[in-house]
Short mmCIF file of C-alpha atoms and ligand atoms in Angstrom, two decimals:
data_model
loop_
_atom_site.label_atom_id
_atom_site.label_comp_id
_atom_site.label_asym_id
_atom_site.label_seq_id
_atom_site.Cartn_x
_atom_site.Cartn_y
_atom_site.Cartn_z
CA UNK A 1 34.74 0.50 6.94
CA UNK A 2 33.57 2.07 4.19
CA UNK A 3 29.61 1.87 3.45
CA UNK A 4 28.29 0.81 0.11
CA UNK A 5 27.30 4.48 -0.95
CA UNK A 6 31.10 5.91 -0.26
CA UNK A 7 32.55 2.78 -1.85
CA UNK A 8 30.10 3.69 -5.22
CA UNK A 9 30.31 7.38 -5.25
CA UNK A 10 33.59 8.23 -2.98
CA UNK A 11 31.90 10.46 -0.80
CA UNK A 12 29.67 10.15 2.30
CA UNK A 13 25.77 10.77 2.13
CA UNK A 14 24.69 13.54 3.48
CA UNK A 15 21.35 12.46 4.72
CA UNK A 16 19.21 9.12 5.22
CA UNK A 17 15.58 8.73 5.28
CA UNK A 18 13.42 5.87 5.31
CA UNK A 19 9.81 4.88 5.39
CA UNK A 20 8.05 1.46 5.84
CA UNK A 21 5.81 -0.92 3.67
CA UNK A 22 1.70 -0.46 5.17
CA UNK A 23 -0.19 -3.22 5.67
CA UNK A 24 -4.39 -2.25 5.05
CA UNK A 25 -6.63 -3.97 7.88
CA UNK A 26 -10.05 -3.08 6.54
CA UNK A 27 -11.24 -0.50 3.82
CA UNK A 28 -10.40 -1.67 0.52
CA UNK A 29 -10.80 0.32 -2.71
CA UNK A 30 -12.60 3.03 -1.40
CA UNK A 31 -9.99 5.45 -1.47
CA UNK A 32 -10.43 6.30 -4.90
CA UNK A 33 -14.01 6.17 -4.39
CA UNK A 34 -13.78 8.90 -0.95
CA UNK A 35 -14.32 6.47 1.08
CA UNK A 36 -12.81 5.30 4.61
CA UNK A 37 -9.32 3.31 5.30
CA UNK A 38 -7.64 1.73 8.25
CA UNK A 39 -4.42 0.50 7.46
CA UNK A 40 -1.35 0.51 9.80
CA UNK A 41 2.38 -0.43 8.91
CA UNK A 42 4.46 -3.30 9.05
CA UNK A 43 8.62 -3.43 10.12
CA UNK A 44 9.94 -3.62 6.67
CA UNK A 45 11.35 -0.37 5.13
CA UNK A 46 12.74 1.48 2.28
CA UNK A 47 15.79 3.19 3.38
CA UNK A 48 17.29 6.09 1.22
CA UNK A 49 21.05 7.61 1.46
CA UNK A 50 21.25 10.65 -0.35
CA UNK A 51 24.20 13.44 -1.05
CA UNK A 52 23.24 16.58 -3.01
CA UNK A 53 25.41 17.26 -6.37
CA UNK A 54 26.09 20.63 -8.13
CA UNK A 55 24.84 20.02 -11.34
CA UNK A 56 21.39 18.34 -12.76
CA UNK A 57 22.55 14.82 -12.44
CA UNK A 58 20.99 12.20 -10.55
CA UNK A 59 22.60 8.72 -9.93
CA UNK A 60 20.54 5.96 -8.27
CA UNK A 61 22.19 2.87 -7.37
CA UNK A 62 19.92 -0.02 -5.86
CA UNK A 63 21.18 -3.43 -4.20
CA UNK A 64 19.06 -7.00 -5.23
CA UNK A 65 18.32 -9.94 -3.49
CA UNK A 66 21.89 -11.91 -4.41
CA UNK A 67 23.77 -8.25 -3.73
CA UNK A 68 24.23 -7.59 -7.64
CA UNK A 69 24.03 -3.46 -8.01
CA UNK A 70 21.70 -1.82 -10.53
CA UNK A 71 22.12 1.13 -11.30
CA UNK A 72 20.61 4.18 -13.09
CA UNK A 73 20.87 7.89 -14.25
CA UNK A 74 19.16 10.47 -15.31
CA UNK A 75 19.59 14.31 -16.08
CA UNK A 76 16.82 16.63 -14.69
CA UNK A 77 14.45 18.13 -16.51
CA UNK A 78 14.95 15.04 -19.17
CA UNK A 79 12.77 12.45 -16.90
CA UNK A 80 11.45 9.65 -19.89
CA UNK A 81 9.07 6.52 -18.01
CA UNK A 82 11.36 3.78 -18.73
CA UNK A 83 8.71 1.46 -16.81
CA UNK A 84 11.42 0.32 -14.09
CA UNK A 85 12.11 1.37 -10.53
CA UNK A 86 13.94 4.49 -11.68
CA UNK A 87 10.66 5.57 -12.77
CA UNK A 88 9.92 6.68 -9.19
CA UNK A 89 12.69 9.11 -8.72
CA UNK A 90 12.45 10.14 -12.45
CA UNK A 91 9.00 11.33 -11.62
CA UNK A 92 9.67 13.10 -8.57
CA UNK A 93 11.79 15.27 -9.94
CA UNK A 94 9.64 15.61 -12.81
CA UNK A 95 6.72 16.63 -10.57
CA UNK A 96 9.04 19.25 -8.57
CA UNK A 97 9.73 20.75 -11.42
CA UNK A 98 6.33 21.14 -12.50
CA UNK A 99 5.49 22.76 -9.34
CA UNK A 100 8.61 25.03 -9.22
CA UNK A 101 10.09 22.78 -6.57
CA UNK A 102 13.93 23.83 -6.35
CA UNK A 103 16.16 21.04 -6.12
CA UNK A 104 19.63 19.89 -7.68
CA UNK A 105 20.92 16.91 -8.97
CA UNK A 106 22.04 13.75 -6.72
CA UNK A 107 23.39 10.63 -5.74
CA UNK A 108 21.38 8.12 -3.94
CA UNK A 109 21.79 4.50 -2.89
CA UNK A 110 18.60 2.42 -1.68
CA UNK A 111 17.89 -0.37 -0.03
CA UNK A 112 14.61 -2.14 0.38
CA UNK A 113 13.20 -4.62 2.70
CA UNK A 114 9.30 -4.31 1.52
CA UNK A 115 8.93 -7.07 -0.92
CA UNK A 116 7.52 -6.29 -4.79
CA UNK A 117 4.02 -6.98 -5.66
CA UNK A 118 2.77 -8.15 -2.14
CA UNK A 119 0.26 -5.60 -1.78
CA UNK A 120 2.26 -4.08 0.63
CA UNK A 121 3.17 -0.90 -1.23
CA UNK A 122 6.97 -0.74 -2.07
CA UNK A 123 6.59 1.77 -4.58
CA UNK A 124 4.91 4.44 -2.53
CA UNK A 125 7.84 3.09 0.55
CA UNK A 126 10.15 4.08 -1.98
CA UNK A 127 8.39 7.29 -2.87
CA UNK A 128 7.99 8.20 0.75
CA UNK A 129 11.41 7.42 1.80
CA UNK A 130 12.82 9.25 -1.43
CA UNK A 131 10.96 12.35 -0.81
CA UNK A 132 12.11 12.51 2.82
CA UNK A 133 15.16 12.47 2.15
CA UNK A 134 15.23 15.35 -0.69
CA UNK A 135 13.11 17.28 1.85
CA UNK A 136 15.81 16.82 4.21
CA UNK A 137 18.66 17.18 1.55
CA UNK A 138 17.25 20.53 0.15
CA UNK A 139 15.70 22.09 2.95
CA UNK A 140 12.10 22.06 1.51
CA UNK A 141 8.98 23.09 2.91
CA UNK A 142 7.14 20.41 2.12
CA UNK A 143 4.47 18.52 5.14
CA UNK A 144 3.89 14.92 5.48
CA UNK A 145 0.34 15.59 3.77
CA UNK A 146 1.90 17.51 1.21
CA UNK A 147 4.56 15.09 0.61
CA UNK A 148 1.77 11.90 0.17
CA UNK A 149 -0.44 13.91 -2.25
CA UNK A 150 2.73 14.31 -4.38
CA UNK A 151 4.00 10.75 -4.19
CA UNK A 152 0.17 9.59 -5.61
CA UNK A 153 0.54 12.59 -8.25
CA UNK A 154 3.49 10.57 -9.32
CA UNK A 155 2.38 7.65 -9.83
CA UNK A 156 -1.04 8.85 -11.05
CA UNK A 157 0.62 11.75 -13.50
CA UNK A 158 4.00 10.07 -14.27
CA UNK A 159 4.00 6.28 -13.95
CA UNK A 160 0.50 5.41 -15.01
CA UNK A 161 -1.04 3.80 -12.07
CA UNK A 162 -4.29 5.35 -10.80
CA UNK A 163 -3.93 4.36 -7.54
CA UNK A 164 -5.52 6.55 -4.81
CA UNK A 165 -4.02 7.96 -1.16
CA UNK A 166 -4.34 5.46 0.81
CA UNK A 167 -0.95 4.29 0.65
CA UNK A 168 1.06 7.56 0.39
CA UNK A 169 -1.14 8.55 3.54
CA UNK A 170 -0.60 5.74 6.03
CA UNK A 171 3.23 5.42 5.42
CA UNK A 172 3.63 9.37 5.72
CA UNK A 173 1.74 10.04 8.85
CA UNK A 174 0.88 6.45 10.33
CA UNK A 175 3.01 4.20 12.48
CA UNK A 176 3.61 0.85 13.72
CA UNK A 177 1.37 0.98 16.55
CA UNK A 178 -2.16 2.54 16.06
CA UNK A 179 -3.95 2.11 12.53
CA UNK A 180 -4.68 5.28 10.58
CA UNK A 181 -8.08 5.91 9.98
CA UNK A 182 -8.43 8.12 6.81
CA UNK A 183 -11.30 9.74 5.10
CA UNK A 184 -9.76 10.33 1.61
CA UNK A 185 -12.60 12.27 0.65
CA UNK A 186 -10.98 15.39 3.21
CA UNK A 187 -7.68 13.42 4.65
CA UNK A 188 -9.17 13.80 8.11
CA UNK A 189 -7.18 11.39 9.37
CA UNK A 190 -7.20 10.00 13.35
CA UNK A 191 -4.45 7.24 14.71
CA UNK A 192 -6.14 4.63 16.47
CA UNK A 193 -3.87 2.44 19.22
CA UNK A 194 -3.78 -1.53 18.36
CA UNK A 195 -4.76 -3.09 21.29
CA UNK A 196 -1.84 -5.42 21.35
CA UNK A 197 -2.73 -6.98 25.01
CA UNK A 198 -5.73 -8.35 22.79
CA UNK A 199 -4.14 -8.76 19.62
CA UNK A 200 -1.62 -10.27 17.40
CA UNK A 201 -1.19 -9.24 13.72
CA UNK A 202 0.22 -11.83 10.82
CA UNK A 203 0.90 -10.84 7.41
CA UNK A 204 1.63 -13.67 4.53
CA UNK A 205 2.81 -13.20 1.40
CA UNK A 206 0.90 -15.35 -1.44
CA UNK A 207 4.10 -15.39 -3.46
CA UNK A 208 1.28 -14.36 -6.67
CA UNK A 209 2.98 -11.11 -7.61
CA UNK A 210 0.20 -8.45 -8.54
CA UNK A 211 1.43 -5.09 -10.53
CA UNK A 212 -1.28 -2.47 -9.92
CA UNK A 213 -0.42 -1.12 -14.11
CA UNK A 214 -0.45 -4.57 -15.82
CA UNK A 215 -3.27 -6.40 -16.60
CA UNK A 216 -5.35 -3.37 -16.17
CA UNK A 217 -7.40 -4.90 -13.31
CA UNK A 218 -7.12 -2.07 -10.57
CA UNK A 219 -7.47 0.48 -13.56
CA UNK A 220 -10.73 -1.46 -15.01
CA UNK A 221 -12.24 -1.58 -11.21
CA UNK A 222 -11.74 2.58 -11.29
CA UNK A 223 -14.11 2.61 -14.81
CA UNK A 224 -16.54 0.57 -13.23
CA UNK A 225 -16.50 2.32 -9.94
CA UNK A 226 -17.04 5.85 -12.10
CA UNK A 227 -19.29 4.42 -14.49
CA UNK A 228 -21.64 3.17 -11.31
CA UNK A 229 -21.52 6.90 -9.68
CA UNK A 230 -22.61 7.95 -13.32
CA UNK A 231 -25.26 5.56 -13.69
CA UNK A 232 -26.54 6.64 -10.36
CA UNK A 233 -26.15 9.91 -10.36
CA UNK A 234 -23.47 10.58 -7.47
CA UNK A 235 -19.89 12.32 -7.82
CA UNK A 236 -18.63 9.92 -5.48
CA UNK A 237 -19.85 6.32 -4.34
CA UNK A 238 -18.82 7.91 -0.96
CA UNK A 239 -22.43 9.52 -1.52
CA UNK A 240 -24.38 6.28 -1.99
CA UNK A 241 -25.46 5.83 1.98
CA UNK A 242 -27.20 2.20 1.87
CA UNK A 243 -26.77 -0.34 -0.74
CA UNK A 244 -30.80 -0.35 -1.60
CA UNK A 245 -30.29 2.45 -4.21
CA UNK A 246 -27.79 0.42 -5.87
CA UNK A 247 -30.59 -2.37 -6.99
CA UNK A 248 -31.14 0.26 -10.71
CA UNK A 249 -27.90 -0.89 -11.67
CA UNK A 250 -27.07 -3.21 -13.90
CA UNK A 251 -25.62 -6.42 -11.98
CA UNK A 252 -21.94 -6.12 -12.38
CA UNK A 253 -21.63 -2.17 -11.19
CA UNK A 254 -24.53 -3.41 -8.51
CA UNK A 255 -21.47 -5.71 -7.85
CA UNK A 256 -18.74 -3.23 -7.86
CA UNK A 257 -20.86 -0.53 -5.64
CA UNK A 258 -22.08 -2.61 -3.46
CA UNK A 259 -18.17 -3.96 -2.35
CA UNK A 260 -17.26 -0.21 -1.73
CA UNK A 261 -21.04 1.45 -0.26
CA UNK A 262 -20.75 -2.29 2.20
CA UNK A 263 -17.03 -1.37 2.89
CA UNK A 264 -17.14 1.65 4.01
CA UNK A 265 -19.47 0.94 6.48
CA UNK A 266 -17.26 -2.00 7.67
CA UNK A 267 -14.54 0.48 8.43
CA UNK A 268 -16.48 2.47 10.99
CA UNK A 269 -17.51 -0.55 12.31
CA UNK A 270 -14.12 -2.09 12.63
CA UNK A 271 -13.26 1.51 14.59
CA UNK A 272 -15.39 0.88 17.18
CA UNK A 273 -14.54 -2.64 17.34
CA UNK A 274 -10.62 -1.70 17.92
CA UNK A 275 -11.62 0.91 20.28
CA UNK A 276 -13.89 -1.38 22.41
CA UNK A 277 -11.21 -4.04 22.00
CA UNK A 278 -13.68 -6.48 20.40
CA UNK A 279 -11.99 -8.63 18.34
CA UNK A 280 -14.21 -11.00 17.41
CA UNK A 281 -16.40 -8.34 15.73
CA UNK A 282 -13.30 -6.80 13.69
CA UNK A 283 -12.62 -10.76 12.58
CA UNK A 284 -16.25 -10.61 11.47
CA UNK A 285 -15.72 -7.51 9.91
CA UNK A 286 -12.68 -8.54 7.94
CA UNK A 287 -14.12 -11.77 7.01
CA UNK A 288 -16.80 -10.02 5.37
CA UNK A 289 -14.62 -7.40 3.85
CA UNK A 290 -12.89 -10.29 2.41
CA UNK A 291 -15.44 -11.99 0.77
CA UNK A 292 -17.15 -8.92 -0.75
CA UNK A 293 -13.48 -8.19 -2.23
CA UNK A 294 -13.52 -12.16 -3.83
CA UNK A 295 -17.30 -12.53 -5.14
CA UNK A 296 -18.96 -8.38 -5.28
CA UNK A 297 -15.35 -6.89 -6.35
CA UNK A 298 -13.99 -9.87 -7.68
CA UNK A 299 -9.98 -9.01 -7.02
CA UNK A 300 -9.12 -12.25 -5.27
CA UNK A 301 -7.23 -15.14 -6.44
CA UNK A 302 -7.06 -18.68 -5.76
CA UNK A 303 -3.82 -18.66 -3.21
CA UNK A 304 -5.42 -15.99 -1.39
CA UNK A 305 -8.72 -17.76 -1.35
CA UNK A 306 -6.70 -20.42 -0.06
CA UNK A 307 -5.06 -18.58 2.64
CA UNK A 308 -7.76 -17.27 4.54
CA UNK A 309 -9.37 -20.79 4.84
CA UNK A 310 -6.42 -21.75 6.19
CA UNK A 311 -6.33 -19.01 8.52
CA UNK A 312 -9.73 -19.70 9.25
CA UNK A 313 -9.54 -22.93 9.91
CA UNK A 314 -7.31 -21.94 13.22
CA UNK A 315 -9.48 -21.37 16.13
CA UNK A 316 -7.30 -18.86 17.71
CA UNK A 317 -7.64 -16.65 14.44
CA UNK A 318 -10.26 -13.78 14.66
CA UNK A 319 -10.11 -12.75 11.07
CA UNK A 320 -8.20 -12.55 7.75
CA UNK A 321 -8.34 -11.28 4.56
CA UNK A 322 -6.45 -10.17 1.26
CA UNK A 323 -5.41 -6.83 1.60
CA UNK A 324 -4.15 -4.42 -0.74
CA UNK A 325 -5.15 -3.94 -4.33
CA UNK A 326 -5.56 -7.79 -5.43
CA UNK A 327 -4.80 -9.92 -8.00
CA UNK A 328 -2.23 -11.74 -5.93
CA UNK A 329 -0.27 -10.11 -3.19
CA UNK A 330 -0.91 -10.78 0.78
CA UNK A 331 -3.35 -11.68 3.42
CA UNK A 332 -3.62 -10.04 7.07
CA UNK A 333 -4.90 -11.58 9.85
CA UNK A 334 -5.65 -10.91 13.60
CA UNK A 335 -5.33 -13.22 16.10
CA UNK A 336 -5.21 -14.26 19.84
CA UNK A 337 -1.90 -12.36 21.62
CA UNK A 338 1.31 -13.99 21.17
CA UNK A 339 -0.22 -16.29 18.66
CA UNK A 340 0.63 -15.02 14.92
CA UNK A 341 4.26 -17.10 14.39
CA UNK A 342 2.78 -20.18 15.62
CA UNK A 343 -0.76 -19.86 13.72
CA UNK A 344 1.26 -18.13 10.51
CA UNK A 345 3.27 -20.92 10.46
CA UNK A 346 0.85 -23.78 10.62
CA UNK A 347 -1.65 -21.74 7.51
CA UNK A 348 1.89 -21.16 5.09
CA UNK A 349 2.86 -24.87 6.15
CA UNK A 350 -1.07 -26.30 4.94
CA UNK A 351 -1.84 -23.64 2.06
CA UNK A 352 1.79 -24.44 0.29
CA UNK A 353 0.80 -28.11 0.17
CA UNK A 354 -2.77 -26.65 -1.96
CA UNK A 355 -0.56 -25.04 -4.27
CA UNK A 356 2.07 -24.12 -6.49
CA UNK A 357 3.14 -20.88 -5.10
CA UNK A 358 5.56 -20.98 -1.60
CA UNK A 359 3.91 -18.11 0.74
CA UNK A 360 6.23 -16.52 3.25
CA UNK A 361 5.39 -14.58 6.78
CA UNK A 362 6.52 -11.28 6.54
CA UNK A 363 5.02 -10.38 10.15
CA UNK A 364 6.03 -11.30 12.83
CA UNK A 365 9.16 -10.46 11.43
C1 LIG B 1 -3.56 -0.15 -3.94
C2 LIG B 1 -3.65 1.35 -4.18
C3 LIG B 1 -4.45 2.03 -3.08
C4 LIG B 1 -5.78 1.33 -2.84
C5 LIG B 1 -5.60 -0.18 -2.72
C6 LIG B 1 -6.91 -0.90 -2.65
O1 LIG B 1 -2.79 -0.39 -2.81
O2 LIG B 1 -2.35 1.91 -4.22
O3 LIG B 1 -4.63 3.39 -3.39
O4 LIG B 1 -6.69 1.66 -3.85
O5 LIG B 1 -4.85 -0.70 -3.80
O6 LIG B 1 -7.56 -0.61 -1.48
#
């Protein structure tokens, strides 16, 4: 039977690659600021088929929800931000170019199982899973570090979200197993097993879709994170070691600081929590984290609010909180093992009667 790519472009791929969505468990905008992370990833992917052409075309084809195609072309070296999904690839190319990246025209079909806007990063999935496969396609020398600090440039340089490495990091070098603790200041980076005889994880969509470029919220909490580092001093908020220095500010950069300076210490903590197996203490730690994201960092939103009381509320849950950048998107949580369809179900079933919004469970799957 013929697949969807040879029935659309009468020819086989020539390569797949694919990469998954990541799901952060503590460490929340502090990348940008060099902080820590600890995110891991979760079983949905992004899942590229790709066959070289001859010439400087490229043809994307993508499949929806209801199976209606959309498609989309472009010529290289004539890449124009068209603010859709094509933007991704467009910029690619645009940035291989730029750094005298050989490559040729192709055809590509994708198909994605990391949902949009969740906080669960389907754009750098895409951008991951993309550049695999031209890697693989053109025989380029490019390393999975390599490849995630060009997959931010894009989005930073072509697509206009200032989003730091975080992402682009954990989905090219982590897995499904351990959590990938990053210092973005260096990308010294360590995988850390999950100690799943201890553990269960559960993920839940809000259904509020967050985009990182509208609204300008992640982009305003950037300003206010460099204007605090100016204020103070510091090149980094990385460099602020205890939140006492912070008190000079003025109270909504105290605010802002004091989210990422209390953060980053949570993330060491919550390292030696997963490596002693104490689970309470990382609930404690992402409880906190979770609250200095909704009243110091303020990037919460009523659903979400609403989903880790829920969570909260069970007594086999450890911890939960939003993760990603905010303004919508999803909550993770930790849990007792075996326990995170039962207790996911019994939070989506409570919070959807609180509001208008239907959450879903993304994990378990
Ligand atoms: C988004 C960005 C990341 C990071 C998080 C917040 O996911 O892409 O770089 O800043 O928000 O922690």
């Amino acid at each position: 039977m013929k697949t969807a790519f040879q029935k659309l472009y009468e020819r086989p791929p020539a390569c797949m690659a694919e990469a998954p969505g990541r799901v952060n468990l503590i460490g929340e905008h502090t990348d940008y600021n060099g902080g820590f992370v600890l995110p891991t990833l979760i079983p949905q992917k992004t899942i590229v088929h790709l066959a070289p052409r001859s010439d400087s075309k490229v043809q994307l084809a993508t499949m929806d929800r209801d199976g209606n195609l959309r498609r989309f072309h472009f010529l290289l070296g004539e890449e124009h931000a068209k603010d859709g999904w094509g933007d991704y690839v467009q910029g690619l190319t645009w940035l291989y170019a730029r750094e005298g990246i050989k490559i040729q025209g192709f055809d590509a079909m994708i198909s994605s199982h990391v949902p949009m806007g969740a906080g669960l990063s389907s754009s750098a999935a895409l951008l991951v899973a993309f550049s695999r496969a031209i890697r693989q396609a053109f025989s380029l020398d490019l390393n999975d570090v390599q490849i995630a600090l060009l997959c931010q440039r894009v989005e930073n340089e072509f697509v206009g979200a200032r989003v730091g490495i975080m992402d682009q990091m954990a989905i090219s070098l982590g897995d499904q197993e351990h959590a990938l603790f990053l210092d973005t200041r260096d990308l010294s980076s360590r995988l850390i097993a999950l100690p799943w005889d201890r553990m269960d994880l559960f993920v839940i969509n809000s259904g509020v879709r967050h985009r990182l470029m509208e609204g300008g919220g992640y982009n305003s909490r950037r300003s206010e994170c460099e204007e605090a580092c100016h204020l103070l001093g510091v090149k980094q908020l990385r460099d602020v070691e205890s939140s006492d220095r912070l008190s000079q500010l003025p109270e909504l950069y105290q605010k802002r600081a004091r989210h990422v300076v209390t953060e980053n210490q949570r993330v060491l903590d919550a390292v030696q929590a997963l490596q002693k197996g104490d689970m309470k203490e990382l609930g404690r730690l992402m409880q906190a984290s979770h609250a200095s994201m909704r009243d110091d960092y303020e990037v919460s939103v009523q659903e979400i609010d609403i989903l880790v009381e829920e969570s909260m509320r069970e007594p086999q849950v450890f911890g939960a909180r939003l993760t990603g950048g905010g303004f919508g998107g999803s909550i993770v949580g930790i849990c007792e093992p075996g326990q995170a369809r039962a207790v996911a179900q019994r939070i989506v079933e409570r919070a959807s009667r609180r509001f208008d919004e239907t959450p879903s469970i993304l994990v378990p799957e």
